[in-house]
C-alpha positions as a Markdown table, in Angstrom:
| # | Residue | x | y | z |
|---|---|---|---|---|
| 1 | Unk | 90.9 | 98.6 | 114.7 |
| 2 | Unk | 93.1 | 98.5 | 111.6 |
| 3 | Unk | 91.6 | 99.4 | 108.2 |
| 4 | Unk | 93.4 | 100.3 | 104.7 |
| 5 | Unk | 91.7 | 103.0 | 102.6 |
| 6 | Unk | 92.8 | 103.8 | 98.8 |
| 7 | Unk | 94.5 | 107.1 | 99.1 |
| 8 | Unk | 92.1 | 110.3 | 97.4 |
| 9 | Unk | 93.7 | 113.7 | 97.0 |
| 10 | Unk | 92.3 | 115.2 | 99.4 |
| 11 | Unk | 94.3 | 112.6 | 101.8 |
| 12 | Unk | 97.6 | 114.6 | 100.5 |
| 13 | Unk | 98.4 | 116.8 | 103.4 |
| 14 | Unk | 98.2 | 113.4 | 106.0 |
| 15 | Unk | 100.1 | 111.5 | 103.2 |
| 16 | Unk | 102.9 | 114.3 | 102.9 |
| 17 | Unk | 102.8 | 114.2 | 107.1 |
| 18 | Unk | 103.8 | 110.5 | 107.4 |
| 19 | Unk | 106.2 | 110.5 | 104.7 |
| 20 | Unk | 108.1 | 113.3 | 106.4 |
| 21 | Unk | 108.0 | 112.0 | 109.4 |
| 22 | Unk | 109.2 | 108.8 | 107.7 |
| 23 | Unk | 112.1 | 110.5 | 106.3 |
| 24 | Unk | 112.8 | 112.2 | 109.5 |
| 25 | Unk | 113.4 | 109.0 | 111.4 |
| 26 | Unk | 115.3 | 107.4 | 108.7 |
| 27 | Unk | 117.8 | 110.3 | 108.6 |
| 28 | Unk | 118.3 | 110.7 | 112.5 |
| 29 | Unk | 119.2 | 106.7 | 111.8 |
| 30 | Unk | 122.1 | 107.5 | 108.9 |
| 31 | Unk | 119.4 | 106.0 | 106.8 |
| 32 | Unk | 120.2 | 107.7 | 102.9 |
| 33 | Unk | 117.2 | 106.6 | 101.5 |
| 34 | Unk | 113.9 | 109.1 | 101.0 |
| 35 | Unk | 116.5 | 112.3 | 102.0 |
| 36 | Unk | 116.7 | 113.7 | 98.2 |
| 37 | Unk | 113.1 | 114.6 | 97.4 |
| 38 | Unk | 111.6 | 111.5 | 97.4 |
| 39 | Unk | 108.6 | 110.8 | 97.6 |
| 40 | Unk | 107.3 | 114.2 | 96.8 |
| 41 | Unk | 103.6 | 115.4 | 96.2 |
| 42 | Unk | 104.5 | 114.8 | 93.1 |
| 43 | Unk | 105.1 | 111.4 | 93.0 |
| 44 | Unk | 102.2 | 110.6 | 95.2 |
| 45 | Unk | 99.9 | 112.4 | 93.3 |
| 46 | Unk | 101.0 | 109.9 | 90.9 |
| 47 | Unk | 100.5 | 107.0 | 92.9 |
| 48 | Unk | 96.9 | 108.0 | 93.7 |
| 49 | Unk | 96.1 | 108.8 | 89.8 |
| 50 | Unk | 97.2 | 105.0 | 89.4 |
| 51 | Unk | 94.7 | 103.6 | 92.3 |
| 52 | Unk | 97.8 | 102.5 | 93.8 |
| 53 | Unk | 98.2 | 104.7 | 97.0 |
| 54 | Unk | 96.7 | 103.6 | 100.2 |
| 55 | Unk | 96.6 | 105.0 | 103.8 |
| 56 | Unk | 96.4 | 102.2 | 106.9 |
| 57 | Unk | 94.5 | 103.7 | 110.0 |
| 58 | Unk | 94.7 | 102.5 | 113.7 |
| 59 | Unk | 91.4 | 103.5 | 115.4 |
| 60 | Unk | 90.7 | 106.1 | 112.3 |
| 61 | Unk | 94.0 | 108.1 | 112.9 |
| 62 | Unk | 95.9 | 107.7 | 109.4 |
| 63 | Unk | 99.2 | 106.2 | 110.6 |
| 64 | Unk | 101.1 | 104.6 | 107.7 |
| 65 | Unk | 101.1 | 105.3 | 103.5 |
| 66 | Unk | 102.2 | 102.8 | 101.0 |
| 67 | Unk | 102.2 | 102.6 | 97.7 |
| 68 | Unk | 101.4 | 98.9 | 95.8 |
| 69 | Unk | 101.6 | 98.3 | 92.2 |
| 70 | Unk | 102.1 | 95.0 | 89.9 |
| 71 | Unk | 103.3 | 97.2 | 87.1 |
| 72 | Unk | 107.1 | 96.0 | 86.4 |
| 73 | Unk | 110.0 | 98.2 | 87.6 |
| 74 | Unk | 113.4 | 97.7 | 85.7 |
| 75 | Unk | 115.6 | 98.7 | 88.7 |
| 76 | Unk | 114.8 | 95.2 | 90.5 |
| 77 | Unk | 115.4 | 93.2 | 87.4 |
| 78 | Unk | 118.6 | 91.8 | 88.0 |
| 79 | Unk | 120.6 | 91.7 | 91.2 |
| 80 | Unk | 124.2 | 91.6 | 91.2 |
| 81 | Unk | 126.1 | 90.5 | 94.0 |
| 82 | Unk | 123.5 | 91.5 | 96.5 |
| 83 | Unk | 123.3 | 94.9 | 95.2 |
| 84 | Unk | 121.1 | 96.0 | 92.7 |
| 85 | Unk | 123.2 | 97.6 | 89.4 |
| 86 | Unk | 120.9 | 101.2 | 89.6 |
| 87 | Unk | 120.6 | 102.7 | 93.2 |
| 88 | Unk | 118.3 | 105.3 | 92.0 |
């Protein structure tokens, strides 16, 4: 059974798991993204403080994170030529 959960803190230390896992994966597949720091305790903390962190669980084992939020983000405001103009 699949069930998403709002992320607490206390959920951190399974949270931190995935995402390194996560950026494990995407580096052993030449994958740049997530390899400078990113996402960070830090940043999730953030996410969770903003009711906007959630954890999705296959048969209560926490297996994925994601972060959803409506707020506005200027870096996908205008795309140009396929490309975004800030890659941060």
């Amino acid at each position: 059974m699949i069930e998403i959960k709002r992320a607490m803190y206390e959920d951190m230390e399974q949270i931190i798991a995935i995402i390194e896992e996560a950026k494990e994966y995407l580096k052993l597949n030449n994958i740049d993204q997530w390899q400078n720091n990113y996402p960070n305790k830090n940043t999730i903390a953030q996410d969770i403080m903003m009711n906007e962190a959630y954890i999705v669980y296959l048969d209560q084992i926490p297996c994925a994170y994601f972060m959803l939020s409506y707020q506005k983000e200027s870096s996908y405001d205008e795309v140009i030529e396929g490309a975004w103009s800030n890659n941060e």
